[in-house]
Amino acid sequence: MVAYIVRRLLFAAFVMWGAVTIVFIVLRMVPGDPALVMLGPDASPDEIAALRESLGLTEPIPQQYLHYLASSVRLDFGDSIRLGGDAMGHVLERMPMTIQLSVAALMFAVVFGIGFGIVAALRVNTWADRVITVTSLVTHSLPSFWVGLVLILMLARGLQLLPSGGAGSFAHLLLPAFALALPFTAMVMRLTRSGLLEVINEGYIATARSKGLSERVVIFPHAIRNALIPIVTVVGLYFGAILGGTVVIETVFAWPGVGRLIVDSIGFRDYGVVQSGILVIAAIFVMINLIVDILYGYLDPRVRLAR
């Protein structure tokens, strides 16, 4: 297991290197002169040249990349040209709001996804199973930003039941968390249903029933526990996808998190904030998947023995 963890850590380092490299390339491909965007159209050529030199934009691209890698290792992305102060500090200041939204969405997806998946599996080929299955297919196909806009029009503007944006209370969290979690709820539900149906047909379930155990005891302690093992890994992947989805949802609902900060910073070519935000999100994604992968090895003896 120790060798496996070391391999996963090395792979995590490779993923982080790939993430920071992609960010560097994409930001350099954005059209327009960052110095001109920062200073505005009224800036003189001397002011633009001075700012380009201070930002290191006059250096060759390979040299910029090496300096960027060195800064990434030190977690030093300079100051924010739009907000002032340390760029990483602004990201870490907004990170709790993004984590709050992501965890709320994940809890919604897991609780409702597993719950409806169990109901669909236990009522297979009934009207309840068909309704849940069709609903999951529809909700999985809906983009989160569209769901968010519909929720704002219906529940915030129309019925005025919940606030349309911002943060500060539990009510502000409900709409963005629901919009962010909806497609992942459908995926968890379908995975739970298929996994439970597969486990129910296993031989040890038939043995448990032959011993006279009640259906409730057979299903919940035995079948569901084994059916949920694959979901542990999938939930880790979903959390990474949810973190990525916060970029859109935070913009739609004006949620003051890292996603909205990144979107605003891209328009101003605030390289330091964009790089810091994406690096932090990538690091959280890699760390969670590492934890989930190790946990999966302990939950499933077959995997643990193979390693």
XYZ file of C-alpha atoms in Angstrom:
307
model
C 0.000 0.000 0.000
C 2.900 2.357 0.727
C 4.300 1.868 -2.768
C 0.869 2.518 -4.204
C 0.524 5.780 -2.257
C 3.946 6.904 -3.458
C 2.945 6.211 -7.063
C -0.252 8.171 -6.592
C 1.670 11.098 -5.123
C 4.024 11.127 -8.104
C 1.058 11.017 -10.441
C -0.545 13.884 -8.498
C 2.608 15.952 -8.974
C 2.469 15.245 -12.710
C -1.188 16.325 -12.850
C -0.356 19.577 -11.048
C 2.449 20.263 -13.507
C 0.051 19.661 -16.382
C -2.527 21.997 -14.848
C -0.129 24.916 -14.376
C 1.324 24.371 -17.854
C -2.095 24.421 -19.522
C -3.001 27.604 -17.637
C 0.203 29.273 -18.815
C -0.407 28.324 -22.446
C -4.088 29.300 -22.470
C -3.504 32.689 -20.863
C -0.789 33.508 -23.403
C -3.171 32.600 -26.229
C -5.848 35.065 -25.116
C -5.954 37.872 -27.706
C -5.060 41.400 -26.707
C -2.199 43.076 -24.882
C -2.548 42.576 -21.102
C -0.738 45.842 -20.416
C -3.109 47.763 -22.680
C -6.137 46.126 -21.029
C -4.867 47.025 -17.575
C -3.954 50.644 -18.345
C -6.769 51.438 -20.751
C -6.751 52.990 -24.229
C -5.546 56.378 -22.938
C -2.199 55.046 -21.721
C 0.949 56.278 -23.401
C 3.337 53.889 -25.198
C 5.955 54.467 -22.494
C 3.530 53.460 -19.754
C 2.513 50.343 -21.650
C 6.146 49.386 -22.278
C 7.022 49.890 -18.617
C 4.147 47.719 -17.446
C 4.986 44.990 -19.944
C 8.540 44.926 -18.647
C 7.416 44.819 -14.999
C 5.120 41.890 -15.802
C 7.897 40.026 -17.600
C 6.014 40.048 -20.892
C 9.072 41.257 -22.811
C 11.000 38.084 -22.029
C 10.948 35.085 -24.410
C 8.114 32.624 -23.810
C 10.398 29.778 -22.588
C 11.956 32.106 -20.019
C 8.511 33.281 -18.914
C 7.494 29.647 -18.493
C 10.520 28.795 -16.335
C 9.895 31.811 -14.104
C 6.249 30.804 -13.902
C 7.107 27.240 -12.812
C 9.484 28.535 -10.157
C 6.802 30.899 -8.856
C 4.242 28.080 -8.827
C 6.503 25.933 -6.638
C 6.846 28.843 -4.197
C 3.111 29.610 -4.484
C 4.117 33.145 -5.361
C 2.050 34.573 -8.204
C 2.749 38.182 -7.432
C 0.192 40.880 -6.712
C -3.233 41.275 -8.242
C -3.193 44.156 -10.702
C -6.946 44.642 -10.312
C -7.496 44.168 -6.573
C -4.051 44.922 -5.221
C -2.275 42.774 -2.675
C -1.155 39.157 -2.901
C -2.954 37.221 -5.655
C -2.949 33.930 -3.737
C -4.287 35.747 -0.693
C -7.364 36.892 -2.625
C -7.986 33.326 -3.822
C -7.654 31.818 -0.350
C -9.973 34.499 1.001
C -12.700 33.441 -1.446
C -12.033 29.695 -1.166
C -14.281 29.004 1.880
C -17.317 30.248 -0.066
C -16.526 27.927 -2.990
C -15.971 24.974 -0.641
C -19.269 25.744 1.091
C -21.150 25.733 -2.208
C -19.388 22.606 -3.480
C -19.958 20.593 -0.298
C -23.633 21.591 -0.215
C -24.051 20.506 -3.838
C -22.215 17.225 -3.199
C -24.358 16.431 -0.158
C -27.489 17.134 -2.170
C -26.309 14.866 -5.006
C -25.279 12.019 -2.695
C -28.324 12.044 -0.404
C -30.971 12.390 -3.090
C -29.081 10.397 -5.717
C -28.542 7.370 -3.475
C -32.052 7.645 -2.023
C -33.834 7.720 -5.360
C -31.459 5.070 -6.746
C -32.383 2.666 -3.954
C -36.091 3.277 -4.500
C -35.736 2.686 -8.248
C -33.804 -0.558 -7.719
C -36.214 -1.942 -5.126
C -39.197 -0.996 -7.323
C -37.642 -2.104 -10.599
C -39.951 -2.146 -13.649
C -42.684 -0.301 -11.759
C -44.049 3.190 -12.409
C -41.788 4.596 -9.682
C -38.710 3.127 -11.363
C -39.741 4.513 -14.765
C -40.488 7.996 -13.427
C -37.181 8.199 -11.551
C -35.195 6.864 -14.521
C -36.761 9.244 -17.052
C -36.354 12.181 -14.674
C -32.681 11.373 -14.176
C -32.102 11.235 -17.940
C -33.743 14.627 -18.407
C -31.980 16.359 -15.519
C -28.626 14.914 -16.559
C -29.019 16.585 -19.945
C -29.761 20.058 -18.584
C -26.823 22.492 -18.382
C -26.281 23.956 -14.924
C -26.296 27.579 -16.042
C -29.700 27.090 -17.741
C -31.104 25.432 -14.633
C -29.789 28.337 -12.588
C -31.462 30.927 -14.797
C -34.778 29.034 -14.714
C -34.622 28.803 -10.917
C -33.980 32.536 -10.675
C -36.930 33.343 -12.955
C -39.330 30.938 -11.233
C -38.439 30.888 -7.542
C -36.633 34.211 -7.077
C -38.271 36.646 -9.510
C -41.603 34.918 -9.991
C -42.618 33.450 -6.614
C -40.040 35.482 -4.644
C -39.385 32.543 -2.326
C -35.598 32.701 -2.359
C -32.949 35.336 -3.122
C -31.691 35.422 -6.696
C -28.033 35.908 -5.855
C -25.394 36.902 -3.372
C -24.491 35.222 -0.088
C -25.014 35.670 3.618
C -27.643 33.125 4.676
C -28.746 29.548 4.153
C -31.453 30.751 1.765
C -28.787 32.233 -0.539
C -27.135 28.798 -0.731
C -30.162 26.754 -1.808
C -30.609 27.799 -5.442
C -26.937 27.672 -6.543
C -26.353 24.383 -4.709
C -29.434 22.816 -6.317
C -28.501 24.035 -9.806
C -24.938 22.778 -9.383
C -25.951 19.389 -7.956
C -28.820 18.468 -10.280
C -26.882 16.707 -13.080
C -24.643 14.908 -10.568
C -27.698 13.766 -8.594
C -28.950 12.032 -11.720
C -25.615 10.284 -12.271
C -25.389 9.066 -8.658
C -28.976 7.810 -8.860
C -28.357 5.803 -12.021
C -25.112 4.356 -10.673
C -26.787 3.375 -7.383
C -29.690 1.733 -9.191
C -27.506 -0.324 -11.524
C -25.094 -1.305 -8.750
C -27.843 -2.425 -6.391
C -29.603 -4.432 -9.103
C -26.332 -6.210 -9.858
C -25.633 -7.001 -6.208
C -29.163 -8.284 -5.540
C -28.582 -11.081 -8.055
C -25.367 -12.260 -6.370
C -25.195 -15.661 -4.689
C -24.545 -14.396 -1.170
C -27.804 -12.422 -1.285
C -29.674 -15.626 -2.148
C -27.863 -17.365 0.722
C -28.891 -14.637 3.155
C -32.507 -14.974 2.067
C -32.360 -18.772 2.395
C -31.308 -18.349 6.027
C -34.611 -16.677 6.740
C -33.357 -13.119 7.099
C -35.911 -10.422 6.495
C -35.788 -8.487 3.226
C -34.870 -5.310 5.090
C -31.865 -6.971 6.726
C -30.782 -8.525 3.427
C -31.004 -5.300 1.449
C -29.630 -2.666 3.797
C -26.708 -4.230 5.690
C -25.616 -6.560 2.889
C -26.679 -5.470 -0.580
C -26.508 -1.691 -0.233
C -23.159 -1.730 1.556
C -21.538 -3.616 -1.316
C -23.406 -1.701 -4.008
C -22.118 1.634 -2.665
C -18.427 0.711 -2.910
C -18.015 1.953 -6.538
C -19.880 5.144 -5.671
C -17.092 6.133 -3.258
C -14.679 6.549 -6.159
C -17.242 8.211 -8.396
C -18.186 10.744 -5.715
C -14.564 11.869 -5.551
C -14.564 12.457 -9.298
C -17.897 14.259 -9.044
C -16.534 16.600 -6.406
C -13.793 17.651 -8.790
C -16.389 18.246 -11.501
C -18.528 20.208 -9.043
C -15.556 22.428 -8.205
C -15.146 23.137 -11.904
C -18.856 23.847 -12.240
C -18.716 26.536 -9.581
C -17.071 28.854 -12.111
C -20.345 29.119 -14.049
C -22.794 28.851 -11.139
C -21.013 31.477 -9.052
C -21.218 33.867 -11.989
C -24.935 33.200 -12.536
C -25.854 33.660 -8.868
C -23.234 36.323 -8.024
C -21.786 33.965 -5.415
C -18.554 35.493 -4.022
C -16.306 32.477 -4.551
C -13.146 31.603 -6.434
C -15.018 30.753 -9.641
C -16.476 34.226 -9.989
C -13.116 35.724 -9.033
C -11.421 33.790 -11.846
C -14.017 34.878 -14.422
C -13.682 38.535 -13.420
C -9.885 38.316 -13.439
C -9.744 36.800 -16.932
C -11.425 39.874 -18.380
C -8.773 42.097 -16.794
C -5.882 39.778 -17.733
C -5.060 39.442 -14.046
C -2.694 36.527 -14.582
C -1.706 36.123 -10.936
C -5.257 35.650 -9.646
C -6.260 33.320 -12.497
C -3.192 31.138 -12.035
C -3.593 31.045 -8.255
C -7.278 30.140 -8.448
C -6.854 27.321 -10.946
C -3.857 25.932 -9.068
C -5.786 25.815 -5.786
C -8.802 24.127 -7.407
C -6.547 21.596 -9.150
C -4.717 20.852 -5.886
C -7.989 20.209 -4.047
C -9.200 17.973 -6.867
C -5.996 15.902 -6.838
C -5.957 15.619 -3.034
C -9.578 14.469 -2.805
C -9.113 11.865 -5.525
C -5.999 10.561 -3.772
C -7.915 10.201 -0.502
C -10.859 8.521 -2.229
C -8.593 6.108 -4.090
C -6.858 5.053 -0.867
C -10.208 4.725 0.923
C -11.518 2.570 -1.910
C -8.586 0.232 -1.420
C -9.549 -0.307 2.216
C -13.255 -0.698 1.495
C -12.814 -3.358 -1.183
C -10.615 -6.277 -0.040
C -10.134 -7.408 -3.655
C -8.465 -4.128 -4.521
C -6.385 -4.127 -1.341
C -5.069 -7.624 -1.993
C -4.262 -6.815 -5.623
C -2.085 -3.913 -4.522
